[in-house]
Short mmCIF file of C-alpha atoms in Angstrom, two decimals:
data_model
loop_
_atom_site.label_atom_id
_atom_site.label_comp_id
_atom_site.label_asym_id
_atom_site.label_seq_id
_atom_site.Cartn_x
_atom_site.Cartn_y
_atom_site.Cartn_z
CA MET O 232 -138.29 -128.12 133.79
CA GLU O 233 -139.04 -127.14 130.20
CA THR O 234 -142.62 -125.93 129.66
CA LYS O 235 -144.58 -127.59 126.87
CA LYS O 236 -144.89 -125.26 123.90
CA GLU O 237 -148.19 -124.69 122.16
CA PRO O 238 -148.63 -125.69 118.50
CA ILE O 239 -148.76 -122.58 116.31
CA ILE O 240 -149.33 -124.33 112.95
CA ILE O 241 -151.15 -127.64 112.54
CA ILE O 242 -151.47 -129.34 109.15
CA ASN O 243 -153.81 -132.32 108.88
CA ASP O 244 -154.00 -134.73 105.94
CA LEU O 245 -153.06 -132.19 103.26
CA HIS O 246 -153.65 -133.18 99.63
CA LYS O 247 -152.71 -131.18 96.54
CA THR O 248 -152.65 -132.29 92.93
CA PHE O 249 -151.65 -130.36 89.80
CA GLY O 250 -153.25 -132.05 86.80
CA THR O 251 -152.15 -135.67 87.14
CA ASN O 252 -149.22 -134.85 89.42
CA THR O 253 -149.99 -135.46 93.09
CA VAL O 254 -147.52 -133.47 95.17
CA LEU O 255 -149.06 -133.74 98.63
CA ASN O 256 -150.77 -136.96 99.53
CA GLY O 257 -151.84 -136.76 103.17
CA PHE O 258 -149.13 -134.55 104.65
CA ASN O 259 -149.28 -133.86 108.40
CA MET O 260 -147.20 -131.45 110.44
CA ILE O 261 -147.13 -129.51 113.69
CA LEU O 262 -145.00 -126.44 114.31
CA ASN O 263 -144.60 -125.51 117.96
CA GLU O 264 -144.03 -122.01 119.30
CA GLY O 265 -140.40 -120.89 119.13
CA GLU O 266 -139.40 -123.93 117.09
CA ASN O 267 -137.29 -124.10 113.93
CA LEU O 268 -138.73 -126.89 111.82
CA VAL O 269 -136.79 -127.89 108.70
CA VAL O 270 -138.65 -129.62 105.87
CA MET O 271 -136.42 -131.40 103.37
CA GLY O 272 -137.36 -133.19 100.20
CA LYS O 273 -136.42 -133.62 96.57
CA SER O 274 -137.12 -130.88 94.01
CA GLY O 275 -140.78 -130.97 93.02
CA SER O 276 -141.74 -132.94 96.11
CA GLY O 277 -144.24 -130.28 97.19
CA LYS O 278 -142.32 -128.47 99.94
CA SER O 279 -142.91 -124.98 98.52
CA VAL O 280 -146.53 -125.86 97.70
CA MET O 281 -147.01 -126.89 101.33
CA ILE O 282 -145.81 -123.56 102.78
CA LYS O 283 -147.75 -121.64 100.12
CA CYS O 284 -150.85 -123.48 101.37
CA VAL O 285 -149.97 -122.37 104.91
CA ILE O 286 -150.00 -118.70 103.90
CA GLY O 287 -153.01 -119.05 101.60
CA LEU O 288 -151.22 -118.59 98.27
CA GLU O 289 -152.29 -122.09 97.21
CA THR O 290 -155.56 -123.79 98.05
CA PRO O 291 -155.27 -127.45 99.07
CA ASP O 292 -157.58 -130.03 97.47
CA SER O 293 -158.39 -131.42 100.92
CA GLY O 294 -157.11 -131.38 104.47
CA SER O 295 -156.92 -128.59 106.99
CA ILE O 296 -154.34 -126.02 108.06
CA PHE O 297 -154.66 -124.21 111.37
CA VAL O 298 -152.48 -121.15 111.88
CA MET O 299 -152.70 -119.69 115.38
CA ASN O 300 -155.94 -121.64 115.88
CA LYS O 301 -157.56 -120.28 112.70
CA GLU O 302 -158.35 -122.58 109.81
CA ILE O 303 -156.81 -120.71 106.92
CA ASN O 304 -159.00 -122.13 104.13
CA ARG O 305 -162.22 -121.06 105.81
CA LEU O 306 -161.23 -117.43 106.38
CA GLU O 307 -162.44 -114.36 104.49
CA ARG O 308 -159.82 -112.50 102.52
CA GLU O 309 -159.68 -109.64 105.05
CA VAL O 310 -159.08 -112.03 107.94
CA ILE O 311 -156.36 -113.85 105.99
CA ASP O 312 -154.69 -110.49 105.28
CA GLU O 313 -154.77 -109.70 108.98
CA LEU O 314 -153.36 -113.12 109.86
CA ARG O 315 -150.59 -112.60 107.30
CA THR O 316 -149.20 -109.76 109.44
CA GLU O 317 -148.18 -112.52 111.85
CA ILE O 318 -146.59 -114.68 109.13
CA GLY O 319 -143.47 -113.61 107.29
CA PHE O 320 -142.56 -115.34 104.03
CA LEU O 321 -139.06 -115.31 102.56
CA PHE O 322 -139.35 -116.19 98.88
CA GLN O 323 -136.78 -118.37 97.16
CA GLY O 324 -135.80 -115.63 94.70
CA SER O 325 -136.22 -112.83 97.27
CA ALA O 326 -139.13 -111.35 95.23
CA LEU O 327 -138.16 -107.72 95.80
CA TYR O 328 -140.28 -105.27 93.78
CA ASP O 329 -138.01 -104.23 90.89
CA SER O 330 -139.58 -100.82 90.41
CA MET O 331 -139.22 -99.80 94.07
CA SER O 332 -136.19 -98.81 96.11
CA VAL O 333 -135.17 -100.78 99.21
CA ARG O 334 -136.99 -98.23 101.40
CA GLU O 335 -140.18 -98.51 99.32
CA ASN O 336 -139.94 -102.32 99.36
CA LEU O 337 -139.89 -102.24 103.16
CA GLU O 338 -142.59 -99.59 103.44
CA PHE O 339 -144.98 -101.47 101.15
CA PRO O 340 -146.26 -104.07 103.68
CA LEU O 341 -146.15 -101.47 106.44
CA ARG O 342 -148.47 -99.10 104.61
CA ARG O 343 -150.81 -101.94 103.62
CA HIS O 344 -151.20 -103.69 106.96
CA THR O 345 -152.54 -100.62 108.71
CA LYS O 346 -154.67 -102.64 111.12
CA LYS O 347 -151.64 -103.92 113.01
CA PHE O 348 -149.70 -100.66 113.31
CA GLY O 349 -152.28 -98.01 112.50
CA LYS O 350 -151.45 -95.34 109.94
CA ILE O 351 -147.74 -94.58 110.25
CA GLU O 352 -146.70 -91.07 109.21
CA ASP O 353 -142.95 -91.64 109.45
CA THR O 354 -141.87 -95.15 108.57
CA THR O 355 -138.14 -94.38 108.72
CA PRO O 356 -137.48 -95.69 112.27
CA LEU O 357 -139.18 -99.03 111.50
CA VAL O 358 -137.43 -99.34 108.12
CA MET O 359 -134.06 -98.57 109.72
CA GLU O 360 -134.65 -101.05 112.55
CA ALA O 361 -135.43 -103.83 110.07
CA LEU O 362 -132.44 -102.96 107.88
CA GLU O 363 -130.11 -102.78 110.89
CA SER O 364 -131.24 -106.22 112.03
CA VAL O 365 -129.99 -107.63 108.69
CA GLY O 366 -126.89 -105.42 108.68
CA LEU O 367 -127.80 -103.38 105.61
CA ALA O 368 -128.80 -99.96 106.94
CA ASN O 369 -126.70 -98.24 104.27
CA ALA O 370 -128.66 -99.88 101.42
CA ILE O 371 -131.85 -97.94 102.14
CA ASN O 372 -131.83 -95.90 98.92
CA LEU O 373 -130.54 -98.58 96.55
CA MET O 374 -132.64 -100.25 93.88
CA PRO O 375 -132.93 -104.08 93.79
CA ASN O 376 -130.81 -104.28 90.62
CA GLU O 377 -127.93 -102.68 92.52
CA LEU O 378 -127.89 -105.47 95.12
CA SER O 379 -126.02 -108.78 95.12
CA GLY O 380 -127.88 -112.08 95.60
CA GLY O 381 -127.00 -112.23 99.30
CA MET O 382 -128.00 -108.60 99.86
CA LYS O 383 -131.33 -109.20 98.10
CA ARG O 384 -132.01 -112.15 100.42
CA ARG O 385 -131.19 -109.98 103.47
CA ILE O 386 -133.41 -107.13 102.27
CA ALA O 387 -136.23 -109.61 101.64
CA LEU O 388 -135.72 -110.85 105.19
CA ALA O 389 -135.86 -107.27 106.46
CA ARG O 390 -139.14 -106.77 104.54
CA THR O 391 -140.44 -109.90 106.26
CA LEU O 392 -139.29 -108.69 109.69
CA ILE O 393 -140.75 -105.21 109.42
CA LEU O 394 -144.21 -106.50 110.37
CA LYS O 395 -142.73 -108.24 113.42
CA PRO O 396 -144.26 -111.63 112.57
CA LYS O 397 -144.61 -114.50 115.02
CA ILE O 398 -143.98 -117.09 112.29
CA ILE O 399 -141.47 -116.97 109.44
CA LEU O 400 -141.66 -119.32 106.45
CA TYR O 401 -138.35 -119.64 104.63
CA ASP O 402 -138.50 -121.05 101.09
CA GLU O 403 -134.97 -122.31 100.36
CA PRO O 404 -133.20 -119.38 102.02
CA THR O 405 -129.67 -120.39 100.97
CA THR O 406 -130.33 -121.70 97.45
CA GLY O 407 -128.23 -119.99 94.80
CA LEU O 408 -125.86 -118.37 97.30
CA ASP O 409 -122.15 -119.05 97.73
CA PRO O 410 -121.12 -121.01 100.88
CA ILE O 411 -119.91 -117.92 102.76
CA THR O 412 -123.09 -115.93 102.09
CA SER O 413 -125.16 -119.04 102.93
CA LYS O 414 -123.46 -119.20 106.34
CA GLU O 415 -124.16 -115.50 106.88
CA ILE O 416 -127.84 -116.02 106.07
CA ILE O 417 -128.02 -119.01 108.43
CA LEU O 418 -126.45 -116.96 111.25
CA LEU O 419 -128.90 -114.17 110.50
CA MET O 420 -131.85 -116.58 110.69
CA LYS O 421 -130.62 -117.82 114.07
CA SER O 422 -130.12 -114.32 115.42
CA ILE O 423 -133.60 -113.30 114.22
CA GLN O 424 -135.11 -116.30 115.98
CA GLU O 425 -133.34 -115.36 119.21
CA LYS O 426 -134.13 -111.65 118.96
CA TYR O 427 -137.79 -111.86 117.89
CA ASN O 428 -138.62 -115.32 119.34
CA THR O 429 -140.18 -116.42 116.05
CA SER O 430 -141.31 -119.90 115.02
CA SER O 431 -140.05 -120.97 111.62
CA ILE O 432 -140.60 -123.50 108.87
CA ILE O 433 -137.49 -123.74 106.75
CA ILE O 434 -137.70 -125.43 103.36
CA THR O 435 -134.22 -126.41 102.22
CA HIS O 436 -132.00 -128.85 100.36
CA ASP O 437 -128.98 -127.57 102.23
CA VAL O 438 -127.86 -130.13 104.83
CA ASP O 439 -125.50 -127.60 106.45
CA CYS O 440 -128.37 -125.17 106.84
CA ALA O 441 -130.59 -127.89 108.32
CA LYS O 442 -127.86 -128.99 110.74
CA ALA O 443 -127.23 -125.43 111.91
CA ILE O 444 -130.79 -124.35 112.44
CA ALA O 445 -133.17 -127.30 112.88
CA ASN O 446 -134.75 -128.11 116.24
CA ARG O 447 -136.67 -130.77 114.40
CA MET O 448 -136.80 -132.06 110.81
CA ILE O 449 -139.34 -133.63 108.48
CA LEU O 450 -138.49 -135.45 105.27
CA LEU O 451 -141.22 -134.98 102.69
CA ILE O 452 -141.14 -137.98 100.37
CA ASP O 453 -143.95 -139.17 98.07
CA GLY O 454 -146.24 -136.40 99.33
CA ILE O 455 -146.17 -137.47 102.97
CA ASN O 456 -144.07 -136.73 106.07
CA TYR O 457 -141.90 -139.80 105.60
CA ILE O 458 -139.87 -139.40 108.77
CA GLU O 459 -139.53 -136.89 111.59
CA GLY O 460 -136.88 -136.28 114.21
CA THR O 461 -133.86 -134.23 115.14
CA PHE O 462 -131.01 -133.79 112.66
CA ASP O 463 -128.89 -136.39 114.50
CA GLU O 464 -131.75 -138.92 114.59
CA LEU O 465 -132.37 -138.63 110.88
CA ASN O 466 -128.67 -138.63 110.09
CA ALA O 467 -128.31 -141.90 112.01
CA SER O 468 -131.21 -143.56 110.19
CA ASN O 469 -130.42 -146.65 108.13
CA ASP O 470 -133.29 -146.06 105.72
CA PRO O 471 -131.74 -145.63 102.25
CA LYS O 472 -134.36 -143.00 101.30
CA VAL O 473 -133.35 -140.94 104.34
CA GLN O 474 -129.64 -141.53 103.91
CA ALA O 475 -129.85 -140.25 100.32
CA PHE O 476 -130.29 -136.74 101.75
CA PHE O 477 -127.35 -136.89 104.15
CA LYS O 478 -124.65 -138.51 102.01
CA MET D 562 -155.78 -132.82 60.39
CA ILE D 563 -159.37 -132.42 61.61
CA SER D 564 -158.45 -133.42 65.16
CA LYS D 565 -155.65 -130.82 65.10
CA PHE D 566 -158.12 -128.17 63.96
CA ILE D 567 -160.59 -129.19 66.69
CA ALA D 568 -157.82 -129.03 69.32
CA SER D 569 -156.79 -125.53 68.14
CA LEU D 570 -160.40 -124.38 68.11
CA LYS D 571 -160.92 -125.79 71.59
CA SER D 572 -157.85 -124.04 73.02
CA PHE D 573 -158.89 -120.80 71.28
CA LEU D 574 -162.36 -120.99 72.82
CA ILE D 575 -160.91 -121.79 76.25
CA GLU D 576 -158.65 -118.75 75.97
CA VAL D 577 -161.58 -116.55 74.92
CA GLY D 578 -163.50 -117.86 77.94
CA GLU D 579 -160.59 -117.14 80.27
CA ILE D 580 -160.16 -113.61 78.93
CA SER D 581 -163.91 -113.02 79.37
CA TYR D 582 -163.67 -114.28 82.96
CA PHE D 583 -160.69 -111.98 83.53
CA ALA D 584 -162.71 -109.04 82.15
CA GLY D 585 -165.64 -110.03 84.39
CA ARG D 586 -163.35 -110.07 87.40
CA PHE D 587 -162.16 -106.57 86.45
CA PHE D 588 -165.73 -105.20 86.45
CA LYS D 589 -166.53 -107.03 89.67
CA GLU D 590 -163.48 -105.79 91.58
CA PHE D 591 -163.02 -102.24 90.32
CA LEU D 592 -166.34 -101.12 91.74
CA PHE D 593 -165.43 -101.94 95.33
CA PRO D 594 -162.79 -100.41 97.63
CA PRO D 595 -159.91 -100.26 98.34
CA TYR D 596 -159.07 -98.03 95.38
CA GLU D 597 -155.46 -97.72 94.35
CA PHE D 598 -155.56 -94.05 93.25
CA LYS D 599 -151.85 -93.41 93.62
CA GLU D 600 -150.88 -96.38 91.47
CA PHE D 601 -153.62 -95.49 88.96
CA LEU D 602 -152.25 -91.95 88.56
CA ARG D 603 -148.70 -93.32 88.26
CA GLN D 604 -149.85 -95.68 85.49
CA CYS D 605 -151.70 -92.84 83.70
CA TYR D 606 -148.50 -90.82 83.76
CA TYR D 607 -146.35 -93.70 82.51
CA ILE D 608 -148.77 -94.83 79.82
CA GLY D 609 -149.60 -91.33 78.59
CA ASN D 610 -146.18 -89.79 78.90
CA ARG D 611 -144.18 -92.70 77.53
CA SER D 612 -146.28 -92.99 74.38
CA LEU D 613 -146.77 -89.29 73.70
CA PHE D 614 -143.66 -88.78 71.58
CA LEU D 615 -144.15 -91.95 69.55
CA VAL D 616 -147.85 -91.26 68.91
CA GLY D 617 -147.10 -87.62 68.04
CA VAL D 618 -144.33 -88.39 65.56
CA THR D 619 -146.30 -91.22 63.94
CA GLY D 620 -149.44 -89.09 63.65
CA PHE D 621 -147.51 -86.20 62.14
CA ILE D 622 -145.79 -88.44 59.56
CA ILE D 623 -149.07 -90.16 58.66
CA GLY D 624 -150.60 -86.74 58.00
CA LEU D 625 -147.68 -85.79 55.76
CA VAL D 626 -147.59 -89.07 53.85
CA PHE D 627 -151.35 -89.39 53.50
CA THR D 628 -151.57 -85.92 51.96
CA LEU D 629 -148.59 -86.47 49.65
CA GLN D 630 -149.97 -89.81 48.46
CA SER D 631 -153.52 -88.52 47.92
CA ARG D 632 -152.53 -85.33 46.14
CA PRO D 633 -151.86 -86.72 42.61
CA THR D 634 -155.20 -88.55 42.50
CA LEU D 635 -157.16 -85.54 43.72
CA GLN D 636 -155.27 -83.33 41.24
CA GLU D 637 -156.33 -85.63 38.39
CA PHE D 638 -159.98 -84.96 39.27
CA GLY D 639 -159.40 -81.29 40.05
CA ALA D 640 -160.41 -81.87 43.65
CA VAL D 641 -157.31 -80.73 45.56
CA SER D 642 -159.46 -78.21 47.43
CA TRP D 643 -161.15 -81.20 49.09
CA MET D 644 -157.87 -82.34 50.60
CA ALA D 645 -158.50 -80.89 54.07
CA SER D 646 -161.98 -82.43 54.23
CA MET D 647 -160.83 -85.85 53.03
CA VAL D 648 -157.79 -86.01 55.29
CA SER D 649 -159.60 -84.83 58.40
CA VAL D 650 -162.54 -87.23 58.02
CA SER D 651 -160.22 -90.18 57.30
CA ILE D 652 -157.90 -89.35 60.17
CA ILE D 653 -160.59 -88.66 62.75
CA ARG D 654 -162.89 -91.55 61.83
CA GLU D 655 -160.45 -94.34 61.19
CA ILE D 656 -156.74 -93.86 60.62
CA GLY D 657 -155.97 -91.90 63.78
CA PRO D 658 -157.70 -94.23 66.25
CA ILE D 659 -156.55 -97.51 64.70
CA ILE D 660 -152.94 -96.50 64.07
CA THR D 661 -152.57 -94.99 67.55
CA ALA D 662 -154.16 -98.08 69.09
CA LEU D 663 -151.82 -100.39 67.16
CA ILE D 664 -148.79 -98.35 68.26
CA CYS D 665 -149.99 -98.48 71.85
CA ALA D 666 -150.63 -102.22 71.59
CA GLY D 667 -146.97 -102.63 70.67
CA ARG D 668 -145.65 -100.09 73.14
CA ILE D 669 -147.99 -100.36 76.15
CA GLY D 670 -149.58 -103.80 75.74
CA SER D 671 -146.27 -105.61 75.37
CA GLY D 672 -144.79 -103.54 78.21
CA ILE D 673 -147.60 -104.50 80.56
CA GLY D 674 -147.39 -108.16 79.49
CA ALA D 675 -143.63 -108.27 80.08
CA GLU D 676 -143.78 -106.34 83.36
CA LEU D 677 -146.52 -108.44 84.95
CA GLY D 678 -145.04 -111.63 83.46
CA SER D 679 -141.69 -110.87 85.01
CA MET D 680 -143.37 -110.06 88.35
CA LYS D 681 -145.22 -113.37 88.15
CA VAL D 682 -142.18 -115.56 87.49
CA THR D 683 -140.10 -113.82 90.16
CA GLU D 684 -142.92 -114.28 92.72
CA GLN D 685 -143.37 -110.51 93.19
CA ILE D 686 -147.12 -110.92 92.70
CA ASP D 687 -147.18 -113.55 95.46
CA ALA D 688 -145.09 -111.25 97.67
CA MET D 689 -147.64 -108.51 97.09
CA GLU D 690 -150.46 -110.84 98.10
CA VAL D 691 -148.58 -111.76 101.29
CA SER D 692 -148.10 -108.04 101.99
CA GLY D 693 -151.86 -107.61 102.36
CA THR D 694 -152.39 -106.13 98.90
CA ASN D 695 -154.82 -107.50 96.36
CA PRO D 696 -152.47 -107.75 93.35
CA PHE D 697 -155.41 -107.82 90.94
CA LYS D 698 -156.55 -104.42 92.20
CA TYR D 699 -153.07 -102.96 92.49
CA LEU D 700 -151.61 -104.22 89.20
CA VAL D 701 -154.47 -105.11 86.87
CA ILE D 702 -157.31 -102.69 87.58
CA THR D 703 -155.03 -99.65 87.69
CA ARG D 704 -153.40 -100.55 84.37
CA ILE D 705 -156.64 -101.36 82.53
CA LEU D 706 -158.26 -98.13 83.75
CA ALA D 707 -155.18 -96.13 82.83
CA THR D 708 -155.03 -97.50 79.27
CA THR D 709 -158.80 -97.01 78.87
CA LEU D 710 -158.57 -93.36 79.86
CA MET D 711 -155.23 -92.48 78.28
CA LEU D 712 -155.79 -93.95 74.82
CA PRO D 713 -158.53 -91.44 73.79
CA LEU D 714 -156.23 -88.59 74.84
CA LEU D 715 -153.36 -90.06 72.84
CA VAL D 716 -155.63 -90.51 69.83
CA ILE D 717 -156.76 -86.87 70.00
CA PHE D 718 -153.13 -85.77 70.24
CA GLY D 719 -152.15 -87.99 67.29
CA ASP D 720 -155.13 -86.77 65.22
CA VAL D 721 -154.26 -83.10 65.77
CA LEU D 722 -150.64 -83.65 64.72
CA ALA D 723 -151.69 -85.71 61.69
CA ILE D 724 -153.99 -82.92 60.48
CA TYR D 725 -151.26 -80.39 61.18
CA GLY D 726 -148.82 -82.49 59.12
CA SER D 727 -151.33 -82.51 56.28
CA TYR D 728 -151.69 -78.72 56.53
CA LEU D 729 -147.89 -78.32 56.25
CA VAL D 730 -147.86 -80.23 52.95
CA GLU D 731 -150.73 -78.15 51.60
CA ASN D 732 -149.04 -74.97 52.75
CA VAL D 733 -145.77 -75.88 51.02
CA LYS D 734 -147.40 -77.14 47.81
CA ASP D 735 -150.26 -74.66 47.38
CA ASN D 736 -149.53 -71.96 49.94
CA VAL D 737 -152.80 -72.74 51.74
CA SER D 738 -153.16 -70.63 54.88
CA PHE D 739 -153.56 -72.13 58.37
CA GLN D 740 -156.97 -70.44 58.78
CA LEU D 741 -158.33 -71.62 55.44
CA TYR D 742 -157.14 -75.18 55.97
CA PHE D 743 -158.56 -75.54 59.46
CA ASN D 744 -161.79 -73.79 58.46
CA GLN D 745 -162.30 -76.52 55.89
CA VAL D 746 -161.46 -79.17 58.47
CA PHE D 747 -164.00 -77.92 61.00
CA ASN D 748 -166.65 -77.27 58.35
CA ILE D 749 -166.66 -80.87 57.21
CA LEU D 750 -166.37 -82.56 60.60
CA GLU D 751 -169.60 -83.43 62.39
CA PHE D 752 -170.42 -84.90 65.74
CA SER D 753 -171.21 -88.15 63.96
CA ASP D 754 -167.54 -88.27 62.92
CA ILE D 755 -166.01 -87.36 66.24
CA VAL D 756 -168.22 -88.99 68.90
CA PRO D 757 -168.28 -92.62 67.66
CA ALA D 758 -164.58 -92.44 66.81
CA THR D 759 -163.78 -91.22 70.31
CA ILE D 760 -166.04 -93.76 72.00
CA LYS D 761 -164.36 -96.67 70.24
CA THR D 762 -160.94 -95.50 71.48
CA PHE D 763 -162.07 -96.21 75.05
CA PHE D 764 -162.74 -99.80 73.96
CA PHE D 765 -159.35 -99.93 72.21
CA GLY D 766 -157.65 -98.77 75.41
CA PHE D 767 -159.59 -101.30 77.47
CA ALA D 768 -158.58 -104.10 75.10
CA ILE D 769 -154.89 -103.12 75.23
CA GLY D 770 -154.88 -103.08 79.03
CA LEU D 771 -156.98 -106.21 79.39
CA ILE D 772 -154.95 -108.45 77.08
CA GLY D 773 -151.59 -107.12 78.32
CA CYS D 774 -152.59 -107.73 81.93
CA TYR D 775 -154.15 -111.13 81.20
CA LYS D 776 -151.10 -112.41 79.37
CA GLY D 777 -148.71 -111.11 82.03
CA TYR D 778 -150.78 -112.13 85.05
CA TYR D 779 -151.09 -115.73 83.88
CA CYS D 780 -147.59 -115.94 82.44
CA LYS D 781 -146.14 -119.45 82.53
CA LYS D 782 -143.01 -120.03 84.58
CA GLY D 783 -139.61 -119.08 83.24
CA THR D 784 -138.05 -116.20 81.35
CA ALA D 785 -139.23 -117.66 78.02
CA GLY D 786 -142.76 -117.28 79.34
CA VAL D 787 -142.22 -113.54 79.84
CA GLY D 788 -141.19 -113.09 76.19
CA LYS D 789 -144.16 -115.16 75.05
CA ALA D 790 -146.51 -113.11 77.24
CA ALA D 791 -145.25 -109.83 75.75
CA ASN D 792 -145.46 -111.18 72.23
CA ALA D 793 -148.90 -112.73 72.67
CA ALA D 794 -150.17 -109.49 74.21
CA VAL D 795 -149.32 -107.60 71.00
CA VAL D 796 -150.67 -110.27 68.63
CA TYR D 797 -153.95 -110.83 70.47
CA THR D 798 -154.54 -107.13 71.05
CA SER D 799 -153.88 -106.23 67.39
CA MET D 800 -156.42 -108.82 66.28
CA LEU D 801 -158.93 -107.70 68.87
CA LEU D 802 -158.55 -104.05 67.86
CA PHE D 803 -159.70 -104.80 64.32
CA VAL D 804 -162.64 -106.84 65.61
CA ILE D 805 -163.65 -103.96 67.92
CA ASP D 806 -163.20 -101.51 65.05
CA PHE D 807 -165.46 -103.55 62.80
CA ILE D 808 -168.13 -103.83 65.50
CA ALA D 809 -167.86 -100.10 66.25
CA VAL D 810 -168.34 -99.13 62.60
CA PHE D 811 -171.20 -101.61 62.25
CA VAL D 812 -172.98 -100.30 65.35
CA THR D 813 -172.37 -96.67 64.35
CA ASN D 814 -173.90 -97.27 60.93
CA ILE D 815 -176.99 -98.88 62.44
CA PHE D 816 -177.31 -96.07 64.97
CA TYR D 817 -177.08 -93.29 62.38
CA LYS D 818 -179.45 -95.01 59.95
CA MET D 819 -182.07 -95.05 62.72
#
């Protein structure tokens, strides 16, 4: 018998407006432990804003977000920083620091989040472990401008993994990559989930990515969670708004 | 026409308010730990080292040109022997600080604006925040402090080379010795020339760092935004430098009259 998994992220009635543009209009969501939740929606529908609210990069106008039982908008900066060691974030454009080598990019969060690991004298074993898990151990001394798009995405993933987070938020992980590299990234995401037992929110437009990785899906339309279900359930829906994503 | 003017005035005042808020945040945050010493020293090295050659060459050429241009007029009045005094006072009080600051506004201010702007649009600043680092402390405070401390040193370096350039012209034209020339320079210079001129360079450096960081940190999305941030950093800083210079001279005059 399958044990019921605990919710690790709970979003209640989230609202966010930029000027006159309302992007989130009462969005609700629950992410359970060990689950891969895919959120799909049109460009500008507020998907990225929603996960940025989860990690505290954006402040919602109203509503609440609980991450590991802590309401993120009521926390002091230091507590949020500590909580962020448990949340990895893969940015859409990888967001590697241009002026730092791959090693320095990976060491940066490690040297900052000293509360989780203490002060580490030799970071090499942790850096190598993270790079090996994305298959790029030989890129340790390269600069970001020497990497391809797919390699950048993998290194960004390694930087996310180095803190051994419980939750990973993926912001369009396969956007801008060729189909073969996209498949490699999807396989990598699956292997990471199996190896580290992470819970993930994956923001994507990529139906193949959603099909491969989703335990559950949410369609974000008009600022709300329009429909929820498994990939097959949503794919079988007769609703034209839902079908527009799967055609 | 009037409504357009009011709209421009309003956006100008809003921008002034935002820059003031940004400056206030700098003073609020730089007093409290954590301090990013390593990054601060790295920025000092980059800002000082990268501008040294440019400031040196410009200062030297200004000294040469200033002396060559002034010579005929002084000769007409039989006052060539005052050359060292005139050049040194002009360079130390005004030309050295303002020219060096303008060069640094173009070199450093635009560089900071473009660098932070590019980090903003590629989400590197957000990534830094997620990594448990306060990007304002790491990127902004270190750069503003570095420009504030490095600019006076660059100005002193530029001033020395400008006066040396002037000496070379005098030496070639009138065979004036190094000792005689620099004796005249140090005889005429007073604390009231050097101290206020040096103090205002700290403000120049602060303005260069502040505007460069502000424009980059709040850069609008897109690569066009990065270019605009770099450009605006130079334009705004150049204007602000002259305003600071005017205020500095005004305050100095009041102070010395008292």
